[in-house]
Amino acid sequence: MSFLKFKKSKAAHNIDYENLPEHIGVIMDGNGRWAKKRGLPRSAGHSAGADALKKIVTECNNMGIKYITVYAFSTENWKRPKEEVDYLMNLLMDYLKNAETTLAGENVVIKAIGIRENLSEELQFQINKTEEFTKNNTGIVMNIALNYGAREEIVRAVKNICKCVNDGDMDIDDINAQIISDNLYTQNQPDPDLIIRTSGEERISNFLLWQLAYSELWFTDKLWPDFRVEDLHKAICDFQARNRRYGGV
Ligand code: IPE
Ligand code: IPE
Ligand code: MG
């Protein structure tokens, strides 16, 4: 059955399955504007955004992509009205609970990246539970960036490394780019090959700053709740047409 799906996708979209991005990052932006356009509260946009996400993760997994990192809540998103923050936290809670029966059944490994300590006890408990529940799966790894900020991630890495030096476990001269990567939330994962941002904004907003050094960036005006599998295929096709040089010729 998955073979049939594979064939169909390939025929319809000219995707080269030998050259898939190994890791895709997604800045899921535009939920609020999607709701506003419909005269709905922003919360309706977030809820529609969660539905869109489910389909994208399933398709990435079916295609054979190994990692997806989705930006769900930034360290700066606490600036939003309490009502909206509370709604997003509840939505994430439901998403993680639900994932145990849906995404987990599709063999997805779910991880949360970001600062856990200032999330509610209940949410921390649910994160641990979902991670534990899916850790032996063998499909795509889905990192949910939740209370995530790349600058915080780098500060945290620097502190860890300084502590190792202070304790005499590492020499300053041994610090290199690999050591920094090893101290990020995404340790042991490849850097993202492709970063997708929806909603027409062309900025990074503190997402994976270290890891995206050589990522291809792909922007679309579509608002996140309208983002579909076809848009994902388009992003991958465009990615495959690019020439990644990594500073070479
Ligand atoms: C992205 O949509 C979701 C989060 C940041 C949590 P927004 O809520 O930022 O939607 P816009 O940008 O206001 O339209
Ligand atoms: C980035 O979107 C964060 C998430 C998608 C979770 P924002 O809407 O918070 O970013 P800015 O404020 O437009 O840069
Ligand atoms: Mg936004």
Tab-separated table of N, CA, C and O in Angstrom, residues 20-66:
chain	number	residue	atom	x	y	z
A	20	LEU	N	15.859	13.350	-1.595
A	20	LEU	CA	14.931	14.036	-0.693
A	20	LEU	C	15.712	14.817	0.364
A	20	LEU	O	16.801	14.392	0.757
A	21	PRO	N	15.151	15.930	0.827
A	21	PRO	CA	15.784	16.542	2.000
A	21	PRO	C	15.696	15.547	3.159
A	21	PRO	O	14.683	14.873	3.313
A	22	GLU	N	16.759	15.457	3.913
A	22	GLU	CA	16.733	14.503	5.028
A	22	GLU	C	15.970	15.119	6.211
A	22	GLU	O	15.303	14.434	6.962
A	23	HIS	N	16.100	16.437	6.317
A	23	HIS	CA	15.497	17.150	7.454
A	23	HIS	C	14.828	18.425	6.928
A	23	HIS	O	15.464	19.228	6.265
A	24	ILE	N	13.563	18.583	7.237
A	24	ILE	CA	12.812	19.787	6.841
A	24	ILE	C	12.418	20.551	8.102
A	24	ILE	O	11.933	19.955	9.071
A	25	GLY	N	12.630	21.847	8.091
A	25	GLY	CA	12.151	22.711	9.182
A	25	GLY	C	10.966	23.518	8.671
A	25	GLY	O	10.976	23.956	7.522
A	26	VAL	N	9.969	23.706	9.521
A	26	VAL	CA	8.779	24.444	9.077
A	26	VAL	C	8.415	25.539	10.080
A	26	VAL	O	8.186	25.266	11.265
A	27	ILE	N	8.378	26.768	9.591
A	27	ILE	CA	7.884	27.892	10.402
A	27	ILE	C	6.422	28.073	10.000
A	27	ILE	O	6.109	28.600	8.931
A	28	MET	N	5.561	27.563	10.852
A	28	MET	CA	4.122	27.491	10.534
A	28	MET	C	3.494	28.834	10.891
A	28	MET	O	2.992	29.010	11.999
A	29	ASP	N	3.504	29.763	9.968
A	29	ASP	CA	3.047	31.115	10.297
A	29	ASP	C	1.772	31.474	9.529
A	29	ASP	O	1.552	30.987	8.413
A	30	GLY	N	0.960	32.330	10.123
A	30	GLY	CA	-0.216	32.877	9.435
A	30	GLY	C	-1.552	32.376	9.965
A	30	GLY	O	-2.593	32.643	9.380
A	31	ASN	N	-1.518	31.683	11.091
A	31	ASN	CA	-2.784	31.176	11.661
A	31	ASN	C	-3.741	32.317	12.009
A	31	ASN	O	-4.947	32.225	11.747
A	32	GLY	N	-3.185	33.368	12.605
A	32	GLY	CA	-4.017	34.491	13.043
A	32	GLY	C	-4.666	35.178	11.848
A	32	GLY	O	-5.871	35.491	11.860
A	33	ARG	N	-3.871	35.420	10.793
A	33	ARG	CA	-4.413	36.081	9.597
A	33	ARG	C	-5.451	35.208	8.900
A	33	ARG	O	-6.433	35.689	8.366
A	34	TRP	N	-5.238	33.914	8.918
A	34	TRP	CA	-6.199	32.976	8.320
A	34	TRP	C	-7.564	33.121	9.008
A	34	TRP	O	-8.601	33.178	8.352
A	35	ALA	N	-7.519	33.210	10.339
A	35	ALA	CA	-8.763	33.338	11.102
A	35	ALA	C	-9.411	34.702	10.853
A	35	ALA	O	-10.619	34.800	10.630
A	36	LYS	N	-8.578	35.735	10.845
A	36	LYS	CA	-9.084	37.104	10.676
A	36	LYS	C	-9.835	37.235	9.350
A	36	LYS	O	-10.920	37.822	9.291
A	37	LYS	N	-9.255	36.657	8.304
A	37	LYS	CA	-9.883	36.703	6.969
A	37	LYS	C	-11.287	36.110	6.972
A	37	LYS	O	-12.123	36.427	6.152
A	38	ARG	N	-11.503	35.196	7.906
A	38	ARG	CA	-12.799	34.515	7.999
A	38	ARG	C	-13.691	35.083	9.096
A	38	ARG	O	-14.736	34.505	9.399
A	39	GLY	N	-13.232	36.140	9.727
A	39	GLY	CA	-14.004	36.735	10.823
A	39	GLY	C	-14.059	35.833	12.051
A	39	GLY	O	-14.998	35.900	12.856
A	40	LEU	N	-13.060	34.995	12.190
A	40	LEU	CA	-13.032	34.054	13.326
A	40	LEU	C	-12.001	34.504	14.358
A	40	LEU	O	-11.092	35.278	14.043
A	41	PRO	N	-12.094	34.012	15.580
A	41	PRO	CA	-11.054	34.325	16.570
A	41	PRO	C	-9.723	33.665	16.182
A	41	PRO	O	-9.739	32.634	15.485
A	42	ARG	N	-8.611	34.228	16.624
A	42	ARG	CA	-7.283	33.683	16.273
A	42	ARG	C	-7.170	32.210	16.655
A	42	ARG	O	-6.496	31.432	15.987
A	43	SER	N	-7.855	31.845	17.727
A	43	SER	CA	-7.779	30.448	18.180
A	43	SER	C	-8.245	29.486	17.079
A	43	SER	O	-7.691	28.393	16.927
A	44	ALA	N	-9.227	29.906	16.292
A	44	ALA	CA	-9.715	29.029	15.209
A	44	ALA	C	-8.607	28.790	14.185
A	44	ALA	O	-8.499	27.709	13.603
A	45	GLY	N	-7.774	29.796	13.982
A	45	GLY	CA	-6.642	29.648	13.065
A	45	GLY	C	-5.626	28.658	13.608
A	45	GLY	O	-5.073	27.834	12.871
A	46	HIS	N	-5.392	28.715	14.911
A	46	HIS	CA	-4.428	27.780	15.502
A	46	HIS	C	-4.948	26.347	15.413
A	46	HIS	O	-4.189	25.413	15.131
A	47	SER	N	-6.231	26.205	15.626
A	47	SER	CA	-6.822	24.872	15.561
A	47	SER	C	-6.745	24.325	14.122
A	47	SER	O	-6.359	23.164	13.904
A	48	ALA	N	-7.044	25.164	13.143
A	48	ALA	CA	-6.939	24.735	11.738
A	48	ALA	C	-5.482	24.435	11.384
A	48	ALA	O	-5.184	23.540	10.588
A	49	GLY	N	-4.574	25.190	11.988
A	49	GLY	CA	-3.140	24.965	11.749
A	49	GLY	C	-2.696	23.599	12.244
A	49	GLY	O	-1.886	22.919	11.603
A	50	ALA	N	-3.230	23.195	13.383
A	50	ALA	CA	-2.879	21.875	13.933
A	50	ALA	C	-3.361	20.765	12.989
A	50	ALA	O	-2.677	19.758	12.795
A	51	ASP	N	-4.521	20.959	12.373
A	51	ASP	CA	-5.034	19.957	11.421
A	51	ASP	C	-4.137	19.873	10.184
A	51	ASP	O	-3.851	18.782	9.678
A	52	ALA	N	-3.698	21.037	9.723
A	52	ALA	CA	-2.820	21.055	8.534
A	52	ALA	C	-1.523	20.314	8.840
A	52	ALA	O	-0.999	19.563	8.001
A	53	LEU	N	-1.027	20.508	10.032
A	53	LEU	CA	0.255	19.892	10.412
A	53	LEU	C	0.186	18.368	10.348
A	53	LEU	O	1.106	17.719	9.848
A	54	LYS	N	-0.897	17.820	10.848
A	54	LYS	CA	-1.023	16.364	10.891
A	54	LYS	C	-0.791	15.762	9.500
A	54	LYS	O	-0.043	14.794	9.333
A	55	LYS	N	-1.437	16.346	8.484
A	55	LYS	CA	-1.343	15.810	7.120
A	55	LYS	C	0.068	15.937	6.558
A	55	LYS	O	0.533	15.074	5.817
A	56	ILE	N	0.734	17.013	6.920
A	56	ILE	CA	2.086	17.235	6.389
A	56	ILE	C	3.070	16.229	6.998
A	56	ILE	O	3.910	15.657	6.298
A	57	VAL	N	2.938	16.005	8.294
A	57	VAL	CA	3.852	15.048	8.942
A	57	VAL	C	3.628	13.647	8.371
A	57	VAL	O	4.582	12.919	8.069
A	58	THR	N	2.375	13.276	8.200
A	58	THR	CA	2.060	11.954	7.649
A	58	THR	C	2.675	11.799	6.259
A	58	THR	O	3.282	10.771	5.954
A	59	GLU	N	2.543	12.832	5.426
A	59	GLU	CA	3.093	12.744	4.077
A	59	GLU	C	4.626	12.679	4.100
A	59	GLU	O	5.225	11.881	3.373
A	60	CYS	N	5.251	13.500	4.931
A	60	CYS	CA	6.719	13.458	5.016
A	60	CYS	C	7.176	12.053	5.421
A	60	CYS	O	8.130	11.512	4.864
A	61	ASN	N	6.481	11.480	6.367
A	61	ASN	CA	6.818	10.132	6.823
A	61	ASN	C	6.634	9.117	5.691
A	61	ASN	O	7.512	8.293	5.432
A	62	ASN	N	5.514	9.218	4.977
A	62	ASN	CA	5.264	8.297	3.853
A	62	ASN	C	6.318	8.441	2.761
A	62	ASN	O	6.678	7.469	2.105
A	63	MET	N	6.769	9.670	2.571
A	63	MET	CA	7.764	9.901	1.519
A	63	MET	C	9.137	9.350	1.879
A	63	MET	O	9.968	9.153	1.017
A	64	GLY	N	9.369	9.196	3.168
A	64	GLY	CA	10.673	8.683	3.589
A	64	GLY	C	11.607	9.770	4.104
A	64	GLY	O	12.817	9.562	4.220
A	65	ILE	N	11.057	10.947	4.392
A	65	ILE	CA	11.873	12.008	4.994
A	65	ILE	C	12.154	11.612	6.437
A	65	ILE	O	11.291	11.053	7.121
A	66	LYS	N	13.368	11.880	6.893
A	66	LYS	CA	13.794	11.326	8.184
A	66	LYS	C	13.501	12.233	9.390
A	66	LYS	O	13.286	11.742	10.491
